[in-house]
Short mmCIF file of C-alpha atoms and ligand atoms in Angstrom, two decimals:
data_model
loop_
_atom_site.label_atom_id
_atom_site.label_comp_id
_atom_site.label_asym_id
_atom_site.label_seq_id
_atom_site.Cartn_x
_atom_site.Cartn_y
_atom_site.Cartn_z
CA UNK A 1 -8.30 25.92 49.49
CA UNK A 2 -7.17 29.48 50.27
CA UNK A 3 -10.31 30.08 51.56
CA UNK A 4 -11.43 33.30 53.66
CA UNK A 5 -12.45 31.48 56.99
CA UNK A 6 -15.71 33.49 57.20
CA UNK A 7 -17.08 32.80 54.45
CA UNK A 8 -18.92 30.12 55.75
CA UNK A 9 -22.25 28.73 54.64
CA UNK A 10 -22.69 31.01 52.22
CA UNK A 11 -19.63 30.21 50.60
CA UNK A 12 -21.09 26.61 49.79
CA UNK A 13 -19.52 26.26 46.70
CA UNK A 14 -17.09 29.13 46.26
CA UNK A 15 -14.07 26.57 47.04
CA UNK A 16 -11.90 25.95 44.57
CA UNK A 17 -9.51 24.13 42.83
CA UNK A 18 -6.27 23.59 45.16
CA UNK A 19 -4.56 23.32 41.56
CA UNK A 20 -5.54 26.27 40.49
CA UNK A 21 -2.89 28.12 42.06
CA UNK A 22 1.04 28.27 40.31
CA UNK A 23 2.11 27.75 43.97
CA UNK A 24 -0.49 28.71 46.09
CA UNK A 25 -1.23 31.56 48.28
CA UNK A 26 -1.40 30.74 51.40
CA UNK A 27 -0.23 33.49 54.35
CA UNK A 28 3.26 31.02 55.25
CA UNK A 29 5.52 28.94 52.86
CA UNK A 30 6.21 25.52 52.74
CA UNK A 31 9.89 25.58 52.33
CA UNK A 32 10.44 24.12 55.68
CA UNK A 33 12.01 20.53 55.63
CA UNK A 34 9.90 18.01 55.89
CA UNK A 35 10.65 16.37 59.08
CA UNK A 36 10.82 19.90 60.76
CA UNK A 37 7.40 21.13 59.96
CA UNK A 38 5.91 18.01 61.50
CA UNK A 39 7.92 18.14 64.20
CA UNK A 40 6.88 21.80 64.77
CA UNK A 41 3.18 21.32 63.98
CA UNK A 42 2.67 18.10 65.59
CA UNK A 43 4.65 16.86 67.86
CA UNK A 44 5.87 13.85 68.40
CA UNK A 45 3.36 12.58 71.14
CA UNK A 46 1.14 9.83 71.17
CA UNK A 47 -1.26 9.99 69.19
CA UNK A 48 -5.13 9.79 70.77
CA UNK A 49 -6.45 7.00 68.74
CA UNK A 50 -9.85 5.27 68.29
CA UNK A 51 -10.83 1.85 67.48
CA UNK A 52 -10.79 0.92 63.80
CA UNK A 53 -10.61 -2.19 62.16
CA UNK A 54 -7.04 -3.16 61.24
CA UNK A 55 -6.74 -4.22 57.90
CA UNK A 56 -8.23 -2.93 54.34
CA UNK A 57 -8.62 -4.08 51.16
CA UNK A 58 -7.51 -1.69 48.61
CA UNK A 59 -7.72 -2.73 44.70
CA UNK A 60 -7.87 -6.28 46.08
CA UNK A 61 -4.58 -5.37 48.34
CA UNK A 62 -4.67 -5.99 51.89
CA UNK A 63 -3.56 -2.98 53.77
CA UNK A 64 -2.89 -3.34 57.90
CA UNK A 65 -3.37 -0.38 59.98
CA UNK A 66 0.15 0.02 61.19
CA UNK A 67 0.98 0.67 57.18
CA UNK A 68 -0.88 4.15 56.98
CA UNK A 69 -0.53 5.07 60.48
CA UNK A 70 2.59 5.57 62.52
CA UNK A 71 3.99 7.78 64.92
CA UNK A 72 6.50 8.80 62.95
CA UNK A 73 7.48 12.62 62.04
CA UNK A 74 7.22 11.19 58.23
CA UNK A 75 3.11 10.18 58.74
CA UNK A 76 0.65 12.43 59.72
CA UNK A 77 -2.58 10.01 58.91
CA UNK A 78 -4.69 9.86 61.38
CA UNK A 79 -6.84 6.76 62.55
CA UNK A 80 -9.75 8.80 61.79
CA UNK A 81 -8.84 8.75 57.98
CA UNK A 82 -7.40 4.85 58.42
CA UNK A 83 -11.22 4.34 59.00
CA UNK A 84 -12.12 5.56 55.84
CA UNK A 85 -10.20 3.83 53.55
CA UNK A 86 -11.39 1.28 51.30
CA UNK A 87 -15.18 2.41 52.43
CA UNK A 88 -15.98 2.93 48.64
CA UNK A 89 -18.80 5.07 48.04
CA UNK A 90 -18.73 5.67 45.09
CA UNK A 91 -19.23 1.89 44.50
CA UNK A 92 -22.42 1.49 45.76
CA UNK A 93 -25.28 1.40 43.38
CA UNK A 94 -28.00 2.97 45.90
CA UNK A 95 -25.77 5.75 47.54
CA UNK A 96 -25.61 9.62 45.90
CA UNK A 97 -22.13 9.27 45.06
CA UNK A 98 -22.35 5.96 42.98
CA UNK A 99 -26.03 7.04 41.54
CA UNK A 100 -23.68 10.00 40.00
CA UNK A 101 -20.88 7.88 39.11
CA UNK A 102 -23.36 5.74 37.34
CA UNK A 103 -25.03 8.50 35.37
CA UNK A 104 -21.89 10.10 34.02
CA UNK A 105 -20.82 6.02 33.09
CA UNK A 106 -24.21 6.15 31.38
CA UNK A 107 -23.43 9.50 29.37
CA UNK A 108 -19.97 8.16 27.97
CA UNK A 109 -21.24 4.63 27.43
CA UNK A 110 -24.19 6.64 24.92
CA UNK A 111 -21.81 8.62 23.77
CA UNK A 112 -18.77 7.32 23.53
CA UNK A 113 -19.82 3.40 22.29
CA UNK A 114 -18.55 2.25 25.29
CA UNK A 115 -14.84 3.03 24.40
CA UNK A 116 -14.33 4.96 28.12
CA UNK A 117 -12.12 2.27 30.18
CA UNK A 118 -13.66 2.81 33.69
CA UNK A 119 -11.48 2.40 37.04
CA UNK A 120 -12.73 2.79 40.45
CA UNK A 121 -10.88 0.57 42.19
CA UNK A 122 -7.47 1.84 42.29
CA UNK A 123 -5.70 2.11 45.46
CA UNK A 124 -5.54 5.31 46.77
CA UNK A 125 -2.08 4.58 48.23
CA UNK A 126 0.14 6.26 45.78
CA UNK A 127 3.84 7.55 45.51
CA UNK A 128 4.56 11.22 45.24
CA UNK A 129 5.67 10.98 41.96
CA UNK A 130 2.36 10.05 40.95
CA UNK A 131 0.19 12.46 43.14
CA UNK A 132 2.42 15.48 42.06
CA UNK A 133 5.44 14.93 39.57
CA UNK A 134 3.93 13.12 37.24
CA UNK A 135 1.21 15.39 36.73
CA UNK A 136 3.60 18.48 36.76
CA UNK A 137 3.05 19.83 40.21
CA UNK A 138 5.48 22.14 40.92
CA UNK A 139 7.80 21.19 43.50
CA UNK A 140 7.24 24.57 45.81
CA UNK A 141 3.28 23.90 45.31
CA UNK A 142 1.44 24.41 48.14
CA UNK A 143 -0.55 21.29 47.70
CA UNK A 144 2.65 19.31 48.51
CA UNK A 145 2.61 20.73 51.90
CA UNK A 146 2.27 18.55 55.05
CA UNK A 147 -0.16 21.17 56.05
CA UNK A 148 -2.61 19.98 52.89
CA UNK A 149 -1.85 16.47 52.27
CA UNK A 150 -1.98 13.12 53.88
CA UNK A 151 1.62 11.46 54.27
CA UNK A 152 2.47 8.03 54.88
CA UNK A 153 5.95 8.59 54.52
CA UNK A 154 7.98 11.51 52.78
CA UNK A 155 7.96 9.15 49.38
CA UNK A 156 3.93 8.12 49.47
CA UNK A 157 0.91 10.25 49.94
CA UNK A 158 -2.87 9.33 50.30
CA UNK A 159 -3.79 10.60 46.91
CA UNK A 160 -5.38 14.10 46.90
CA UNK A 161 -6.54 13.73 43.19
CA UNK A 162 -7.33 11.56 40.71
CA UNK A 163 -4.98 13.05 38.07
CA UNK A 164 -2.23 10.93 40.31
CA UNK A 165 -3.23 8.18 38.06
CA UNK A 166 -3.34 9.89 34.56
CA UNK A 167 0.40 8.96 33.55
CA UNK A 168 0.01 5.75 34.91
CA UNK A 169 -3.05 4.78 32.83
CA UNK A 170 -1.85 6.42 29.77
CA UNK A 171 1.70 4.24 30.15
CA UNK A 172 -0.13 1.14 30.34
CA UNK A 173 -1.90 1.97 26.77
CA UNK A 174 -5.72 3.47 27.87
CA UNK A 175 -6.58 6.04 25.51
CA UNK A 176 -9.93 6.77 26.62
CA UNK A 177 -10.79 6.55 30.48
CA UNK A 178 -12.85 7.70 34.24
CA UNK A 179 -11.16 7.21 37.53
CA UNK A 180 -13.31 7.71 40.50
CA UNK A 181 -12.43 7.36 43.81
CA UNK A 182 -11.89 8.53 47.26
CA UNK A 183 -9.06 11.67 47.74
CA UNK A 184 -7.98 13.11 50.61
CA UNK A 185 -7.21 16.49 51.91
CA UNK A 186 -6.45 17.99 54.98
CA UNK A 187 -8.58 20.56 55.15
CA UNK A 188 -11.15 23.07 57.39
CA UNK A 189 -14.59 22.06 58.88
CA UNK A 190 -17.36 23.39 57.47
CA UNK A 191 -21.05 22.03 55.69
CA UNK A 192 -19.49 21.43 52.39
CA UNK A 193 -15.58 20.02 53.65
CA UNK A 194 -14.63 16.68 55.02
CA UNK A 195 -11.00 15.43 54.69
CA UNK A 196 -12.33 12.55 52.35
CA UNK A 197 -14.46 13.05 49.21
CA UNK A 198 -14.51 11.66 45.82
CA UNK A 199 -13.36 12.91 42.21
CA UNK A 200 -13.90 11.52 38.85
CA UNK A 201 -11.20 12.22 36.50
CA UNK A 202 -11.46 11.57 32.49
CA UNK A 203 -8.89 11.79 29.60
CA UNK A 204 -9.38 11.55 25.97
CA UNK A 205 -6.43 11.11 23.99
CA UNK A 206 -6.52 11.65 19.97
CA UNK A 207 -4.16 10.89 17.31
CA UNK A 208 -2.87 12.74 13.95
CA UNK A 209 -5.68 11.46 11.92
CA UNK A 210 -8.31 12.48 14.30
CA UNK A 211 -7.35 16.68 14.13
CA UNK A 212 -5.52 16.47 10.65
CA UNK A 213 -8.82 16.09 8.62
CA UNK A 214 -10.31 18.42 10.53
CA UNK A 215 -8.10 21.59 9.16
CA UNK A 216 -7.69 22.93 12.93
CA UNK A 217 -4.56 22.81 15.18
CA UNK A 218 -4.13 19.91 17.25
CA UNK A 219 -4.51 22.07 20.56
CA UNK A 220 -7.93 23.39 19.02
CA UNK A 221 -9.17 20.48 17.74
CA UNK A 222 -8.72 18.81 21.19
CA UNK A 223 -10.58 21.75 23.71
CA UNK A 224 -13.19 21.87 21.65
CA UNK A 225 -13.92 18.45 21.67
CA UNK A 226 -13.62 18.35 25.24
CA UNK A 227 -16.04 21.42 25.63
CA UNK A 228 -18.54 19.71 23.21
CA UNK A 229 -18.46 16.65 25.53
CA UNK A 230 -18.46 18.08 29.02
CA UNK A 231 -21.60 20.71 27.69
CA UNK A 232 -23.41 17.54 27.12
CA UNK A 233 -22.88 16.18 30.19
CA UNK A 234 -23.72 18.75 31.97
CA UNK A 235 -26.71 18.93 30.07
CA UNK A 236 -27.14 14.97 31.16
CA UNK A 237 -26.83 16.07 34.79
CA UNK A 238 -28.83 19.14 35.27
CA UNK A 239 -30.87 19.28 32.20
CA UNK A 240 -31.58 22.58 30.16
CA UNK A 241 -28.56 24.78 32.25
CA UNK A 242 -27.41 27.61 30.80
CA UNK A 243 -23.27 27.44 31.20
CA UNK A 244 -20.15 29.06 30.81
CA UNK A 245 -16.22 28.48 30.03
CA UNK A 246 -14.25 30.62 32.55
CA UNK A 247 -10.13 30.21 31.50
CA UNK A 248 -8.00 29.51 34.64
CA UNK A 249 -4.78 27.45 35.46
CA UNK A 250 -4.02 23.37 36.25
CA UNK A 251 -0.46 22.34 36.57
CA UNK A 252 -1.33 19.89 34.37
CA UNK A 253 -2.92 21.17 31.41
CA UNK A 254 -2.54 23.92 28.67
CA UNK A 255 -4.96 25.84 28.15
CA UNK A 256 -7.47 25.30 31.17
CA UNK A 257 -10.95 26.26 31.80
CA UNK A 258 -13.45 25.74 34.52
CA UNK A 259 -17.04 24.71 33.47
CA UNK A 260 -20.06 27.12 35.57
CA UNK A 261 -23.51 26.70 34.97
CA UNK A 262 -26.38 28.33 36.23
CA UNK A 263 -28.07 26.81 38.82
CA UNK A 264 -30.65 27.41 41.71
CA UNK A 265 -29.74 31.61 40.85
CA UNK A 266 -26.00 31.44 41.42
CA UNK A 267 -23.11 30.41 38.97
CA UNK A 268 -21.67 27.25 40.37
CA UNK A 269 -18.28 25.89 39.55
CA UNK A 270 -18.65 22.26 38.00
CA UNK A 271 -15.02 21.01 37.31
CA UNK A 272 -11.95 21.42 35.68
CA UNK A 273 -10.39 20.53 32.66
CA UNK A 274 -8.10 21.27 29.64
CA UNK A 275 -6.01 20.30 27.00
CA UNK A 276 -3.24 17.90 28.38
CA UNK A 277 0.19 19.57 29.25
CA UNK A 278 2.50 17.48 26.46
CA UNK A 279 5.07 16.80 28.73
CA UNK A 280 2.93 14.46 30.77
CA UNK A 281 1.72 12.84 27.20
CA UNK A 282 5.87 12.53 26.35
CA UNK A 283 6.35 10.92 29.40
CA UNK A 284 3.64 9.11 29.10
CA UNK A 285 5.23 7.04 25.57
CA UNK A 286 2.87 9.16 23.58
CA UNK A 287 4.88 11.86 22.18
CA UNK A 288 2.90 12.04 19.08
CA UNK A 289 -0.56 12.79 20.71
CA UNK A 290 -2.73 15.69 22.43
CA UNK A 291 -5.32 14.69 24.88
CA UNK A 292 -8.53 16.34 27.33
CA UNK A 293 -8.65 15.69 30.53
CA UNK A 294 -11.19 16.63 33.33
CA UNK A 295 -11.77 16.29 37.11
CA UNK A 296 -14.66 16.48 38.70
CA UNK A 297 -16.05 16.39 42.48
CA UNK A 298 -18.47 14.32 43.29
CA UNK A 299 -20.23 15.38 46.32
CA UNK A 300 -20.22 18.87 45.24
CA UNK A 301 -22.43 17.54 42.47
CA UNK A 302 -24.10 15.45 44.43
CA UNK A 303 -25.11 18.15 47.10
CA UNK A 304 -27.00 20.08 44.34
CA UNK A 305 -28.48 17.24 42.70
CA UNK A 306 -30.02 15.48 45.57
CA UNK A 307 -30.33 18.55 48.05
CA UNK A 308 -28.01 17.07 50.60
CA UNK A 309 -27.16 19.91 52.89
CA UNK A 310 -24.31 18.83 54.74
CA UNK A 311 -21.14 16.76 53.41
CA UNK A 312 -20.69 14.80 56.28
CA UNK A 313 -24.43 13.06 55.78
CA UNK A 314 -22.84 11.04 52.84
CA UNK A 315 -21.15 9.25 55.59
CA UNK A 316 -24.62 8.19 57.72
CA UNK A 317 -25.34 4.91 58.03
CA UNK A 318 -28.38 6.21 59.65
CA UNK A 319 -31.31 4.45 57.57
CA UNK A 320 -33.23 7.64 57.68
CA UNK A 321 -30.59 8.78 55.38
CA UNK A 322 -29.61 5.84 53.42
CA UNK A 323 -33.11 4.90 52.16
CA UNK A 324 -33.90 7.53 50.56
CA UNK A 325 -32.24 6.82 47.57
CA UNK A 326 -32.28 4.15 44.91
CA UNK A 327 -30.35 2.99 41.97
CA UNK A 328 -30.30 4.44 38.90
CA UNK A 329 -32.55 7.94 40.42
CA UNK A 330 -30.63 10.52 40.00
CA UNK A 331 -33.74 13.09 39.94
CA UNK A 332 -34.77 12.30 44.35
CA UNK A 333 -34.05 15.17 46.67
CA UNK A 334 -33.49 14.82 50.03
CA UNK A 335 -35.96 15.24 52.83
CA UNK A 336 -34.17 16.22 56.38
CA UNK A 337 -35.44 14.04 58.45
CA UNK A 338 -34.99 16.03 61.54
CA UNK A 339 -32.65 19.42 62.28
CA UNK A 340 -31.03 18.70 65.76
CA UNK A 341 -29.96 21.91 67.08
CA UNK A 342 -26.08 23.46 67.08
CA UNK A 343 -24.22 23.79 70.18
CA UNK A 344 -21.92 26.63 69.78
CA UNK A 345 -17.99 26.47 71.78
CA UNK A 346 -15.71 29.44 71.85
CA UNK A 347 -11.96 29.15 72.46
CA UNK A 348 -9.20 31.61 72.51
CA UNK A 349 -5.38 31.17 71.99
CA UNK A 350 -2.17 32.49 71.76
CA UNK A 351 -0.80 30.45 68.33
CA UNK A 352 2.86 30.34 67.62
CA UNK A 353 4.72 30.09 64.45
CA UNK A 354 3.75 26.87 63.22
CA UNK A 355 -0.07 27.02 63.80
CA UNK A 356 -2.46 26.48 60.96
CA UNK A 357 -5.78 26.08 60.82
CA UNK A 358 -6.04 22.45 58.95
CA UNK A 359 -4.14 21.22 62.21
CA UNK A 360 -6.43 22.83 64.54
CA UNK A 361 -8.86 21.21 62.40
CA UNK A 362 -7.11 17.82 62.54
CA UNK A 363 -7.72 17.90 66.28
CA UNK A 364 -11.00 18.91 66.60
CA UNK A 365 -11.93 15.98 64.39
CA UNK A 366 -9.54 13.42 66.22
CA UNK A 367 -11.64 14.27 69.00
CA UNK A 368 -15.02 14.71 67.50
CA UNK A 369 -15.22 13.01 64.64
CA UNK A 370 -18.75 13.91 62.37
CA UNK A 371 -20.47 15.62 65.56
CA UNK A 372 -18.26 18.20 64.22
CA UNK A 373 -19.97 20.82 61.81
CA UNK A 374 -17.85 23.98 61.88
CA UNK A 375 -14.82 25.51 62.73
CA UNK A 376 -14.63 29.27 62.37
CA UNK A 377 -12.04 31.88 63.36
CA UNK A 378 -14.04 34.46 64.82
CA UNK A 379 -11.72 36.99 66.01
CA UNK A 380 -8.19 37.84 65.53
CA UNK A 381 -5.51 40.36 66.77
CA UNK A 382 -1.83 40.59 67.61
CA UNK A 383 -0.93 42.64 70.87
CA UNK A 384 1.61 45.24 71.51
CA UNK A 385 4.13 42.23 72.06
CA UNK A 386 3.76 40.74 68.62
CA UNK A 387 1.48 37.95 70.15
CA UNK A 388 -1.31 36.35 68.41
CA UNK A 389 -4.25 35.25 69.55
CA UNK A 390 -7.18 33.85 67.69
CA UNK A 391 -10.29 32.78 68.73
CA UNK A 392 -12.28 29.98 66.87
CA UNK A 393 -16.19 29.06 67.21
CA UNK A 394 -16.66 25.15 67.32
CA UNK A 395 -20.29 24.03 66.08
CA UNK A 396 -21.27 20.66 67.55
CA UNK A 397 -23.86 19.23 65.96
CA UNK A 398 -24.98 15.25 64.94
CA UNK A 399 -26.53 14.73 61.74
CA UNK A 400 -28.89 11.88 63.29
CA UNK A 401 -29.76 13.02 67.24
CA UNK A 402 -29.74 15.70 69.90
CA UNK A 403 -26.27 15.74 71.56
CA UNK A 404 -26.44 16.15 75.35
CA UNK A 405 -24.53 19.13 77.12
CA UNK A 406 -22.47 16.56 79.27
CA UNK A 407 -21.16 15.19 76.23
CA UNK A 408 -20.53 18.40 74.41
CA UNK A 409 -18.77 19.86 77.42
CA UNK A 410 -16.58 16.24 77.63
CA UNK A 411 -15.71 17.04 73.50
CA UNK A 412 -14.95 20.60 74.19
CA UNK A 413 -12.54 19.85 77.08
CA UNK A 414 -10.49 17.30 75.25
CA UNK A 415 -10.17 19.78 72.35
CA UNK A 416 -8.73 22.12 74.47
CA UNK A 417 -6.85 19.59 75.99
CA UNK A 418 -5.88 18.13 72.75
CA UNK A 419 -4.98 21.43 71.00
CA UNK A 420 -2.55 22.65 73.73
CA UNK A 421 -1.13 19.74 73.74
CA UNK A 422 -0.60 18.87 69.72
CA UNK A 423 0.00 22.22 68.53
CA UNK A 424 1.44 23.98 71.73
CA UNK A 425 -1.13 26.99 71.98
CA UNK A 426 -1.28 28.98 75.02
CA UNK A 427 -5.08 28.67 75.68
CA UNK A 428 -6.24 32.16 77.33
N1 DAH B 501 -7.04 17.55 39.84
C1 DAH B 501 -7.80 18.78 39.90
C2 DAH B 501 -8.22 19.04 41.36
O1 DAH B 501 -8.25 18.16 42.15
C3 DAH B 501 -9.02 18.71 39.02
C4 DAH B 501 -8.68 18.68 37.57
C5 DAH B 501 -8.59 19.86 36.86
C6 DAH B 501 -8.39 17.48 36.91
C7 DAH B 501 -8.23 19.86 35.52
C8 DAH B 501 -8.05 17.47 35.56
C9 DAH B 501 -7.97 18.68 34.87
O2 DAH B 501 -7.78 16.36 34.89
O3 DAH B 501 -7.65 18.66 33.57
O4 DAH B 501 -8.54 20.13 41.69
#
C-alpha cells in the first residue's frame, strides 16, 4: 500500500501486503477522530451518484442500497462500490477468478481428502472487530484508517481481508478451511489496482497428537507443514517454479513468511502466511492448539496465469473478453482483442492538509468509473509560502472501445469539478 506513486507499470506486482506493516508508514497519521477526518477529507456534500440496482443478496441476506451507502460523516462507500457487491466472481465456473478458485479447491481436495471446509459465500459486511481486532490489528494500524478502508459506519467495515473471518470460523468448530471472496480497499489507480479484488484465505489447525509424535516443537511442526503444502501448490499452479521463503510480519501470525517464485524472469510475491498468533487461537476456544494460515490474491495470480494485462478487464462483460475462457482451463492466456489508445489529462493543485491520494482517487473513479486506467502524481513542490501543489496525470482509457475527445474532455471537467469540490483543492 505504501507505494511510491511512480512506480507505475513496472511496478506490476511490487505491491504488498497492507499487513505487513506494525502500523504502517504512510507520510500522515491516522490519529485523527473519526468523524473529523471525514469531515475534513470529504465533506459533507451530496454525493454524485449513479444508477445501481438497490438491493443485494449477500450469503442469502438481502442488503438495500441505503444500508451501505449514506451521507453520513460515519460512511464513506460509494455507489460505485454498492455496485459491486454481491457480483461474485469468484463463483463463476468460466471466469479467471473462479477457474483459480477451482484449481486451488482441486489441490486441497487431492491432498487434503477433502477435509478443507470451503466458504465463499460469506457476507462481506463485517464488524470491525472482525476485520481488525479479532485478527490482532493494532488499533493505530494504518489499515484502520478511513483513508484505506470502506466504512459503513464507525462499528462495520466492508471487509478488506479474508482473515476477518478466521476467528469466526475457528469459534464455530472448522479446523481445516478456504474463504474466498470479494475485499475492498480504497486504494490508487493503476493496471494492477481496483478498489475490489478477491483473496483466498486458508487455516490448518493441529492438535497435541499431530506435533507430539513428531519430536519437533509445536511452532515448527506447524510452518513446516504449511511450507510443505503451499510449495505444492504452487507447484499445482505454475508447474516446475523455482521458489523462495522470504520472513516478514502479519499482525496475525508468528513467525511469517511470504512465498516468491520465479516467474516470467522476475521474483513475484505469491501470498502470505504463517504460524497462527495464539492469542487469536485462545480466543478462538482453542487454547490447546497451533494452526497455519495463508492469504492469497486472486487476480494477482490470475494476471500471470492467464496473461490478463489490466485488473479492471476482470470486470468486462464484453464477450470478447468473457469467452475466452472455460471451466476447469487454467493453462489459456489471453489474447487482447484490440489496444484502444490512452488519452492523457494533466491537472495541477494546491492540496491542503487533509488531501490524500486514495481520495483523489475516489473521485476520479466516482466520475469515471473503469474508463479510468491511471492516476499518477507527476510533479510535486512546495513554494516559498509553505504551499503545495501537486500535479497528477489522468490516463483515460476503455478496455473495450475508442473513447471520443468530447467525452474525455466532459470526464476531465467533472473531475476537476468534482475534486475542488470534495476535497477543497485550489485548482491552478
Ligand atoms: N490478510 C493478509 C492481507 O490481506 C494476507 C494474509 C497474510 C493472510 C498472512 C493470512 C496470513 O492468513 O497468515 O494482506
Amino acid at each position: 500500500m505504501a507505494r511510491v506513486v511512480s512506480m507505475v507499470h513496472s511496478s506490476l506486482f511490487y505491491r504488498n501486503s497492507l499487513f505487513q506493516h506494525r502500523n504502517g508508514f504512510k507520510c500522515f497519521t491516522f490519529s485523527i477522530p473519526f468523524s473529523t477526518a471525514t469531515a475534513s477529507s470529504l465533506p459533507a456534500t451530496k454525493k454524485w451518484r449513479q444508477p445501481a440496482a438497490s438491493v443485494v443478496e449477500l450469503g442469502g441476506v438481502k442488503i438495500a442500497k441505503d444500508d451501505v451507502v449514506r451521507d453520513d460523516p460515519t460512511n464513506n462507500v460509494p455507489d460505485t462500490i454498492f455496485s459491486k457487491l454481491g457480483m461474485q466472481l469468484h463463483r463463476r465456473d468460466q471466469h479467471p477468478l473462479g477457474i483459480l478458485k477451482n484449481a486451488i479447491y482441486e489441490y486441497f481436495d487431492t491432498n487434503y481428502q477433502n477435509k478443507f471446509d470451503k466458504f465463499d459465500d460469506l457476507c462481506p459486511i463485517v464488524s470491525v472487530q472482525q476485520n481488525f481486532d479479532d485478527v490482532l490489528v493494532p488499533a493505530d494500524h494504518v489499515s484502520r484508517s478511513y483513508n484505506d478502508t470502506y466504512y459503513v459506519d464507525s462499528q462495520t467495515v466492508l471487509r478488506c481481508h479474508t482473515s476477518a473471518h478466521q476467528a469466526e470460523l475457528l469459534r464455530k468448530g472448522h479446523t481445516n478451511f478456504l474463504v474466498t471472496g470479494d475485499v475492498y480497499r480504497r486504494d490508487s489507480i493503476d493496471s494492477t489496482h481496483y478498489p475490489v479484488f478477491h483473496q483466498m484465505e486458508g487455516v490448518r489447525v493441529f492438535s497435541p497428537v499431530d506435533w507430539e509424535a513428531s519430536g519437533i516443537d509445536a511452532t515448527s511442526y506447524a510452518a513446516e507443514d504449511l511450507k510443505k503444502c503451499l510449495e505444492g501448490l504452487a507447484r499445482h499452479l505454475f508447474g516446475a517454479v523455482e521458489m523462495r521463503w522470504v520472513d516478514t510480519y502479519f499482525p496475525f501470525t508468528d513467525p511469517s513468511y511470504e512465498l516468491e517464485i520465479y516467474f516470467q524472469e522476475k521474483w513475484m510475491e505469491v501470498l502470505g502466511c504463517g504460524v497462527m498468533e495464539q492469542e487469536i487461537l485462545r480466543t478462538s476456544n482453542r487454547p490447546n492448539n497451533v494452526a497455519w494460515a495463508f492469504g492469497l490474491g486472486l487476480e494477482r495470480l490470475a494476471m500471470v496465469l492467464f496473461d490478463i494485462p489490466d485488473i479492471r478487464l476482470f470486470w468486462s462483460t464484453d464477450m470478447r473478453f468473457t469467452s475466452q475462457f472455460s471451466k476447469g482451463e487454467l493453462g489459456i492466456k489471453f489474447k487482447p482483442f484490440s489496444k484502444y489508445p490512452p488519452c492523457f489529462k494533466d491537472m495541477s493543485f494546491w492540496i491542503n492538509e487533509s488531501f490524500t491520494e486514495n481520495n483523489l482517487c475516489e473521485v476520479v473513479r466516482d466520475v469515471a468509473g473503469d474508463l479510468v486506467e491511471e492516476v499518477q502524481l507527476i510533479d510535486n513542490f512546495t513554494n516559498k509560502k509553505g504551499m503545495t501543489s501537486h500535479c497528477y496525470r489522468i490516463a483515460y482509457r476503455s478496455m473495450e472501445r475508442s473513447l471520443t475527445d468530447e467525452e474525455i474532455n466532459e470526464l476531465q471537467f467533472n473531475v476537476r469539478e468534482q475534486a475542488e469540490k470534495k476535497l477543497n483543492v485550489v485548482l491552478r
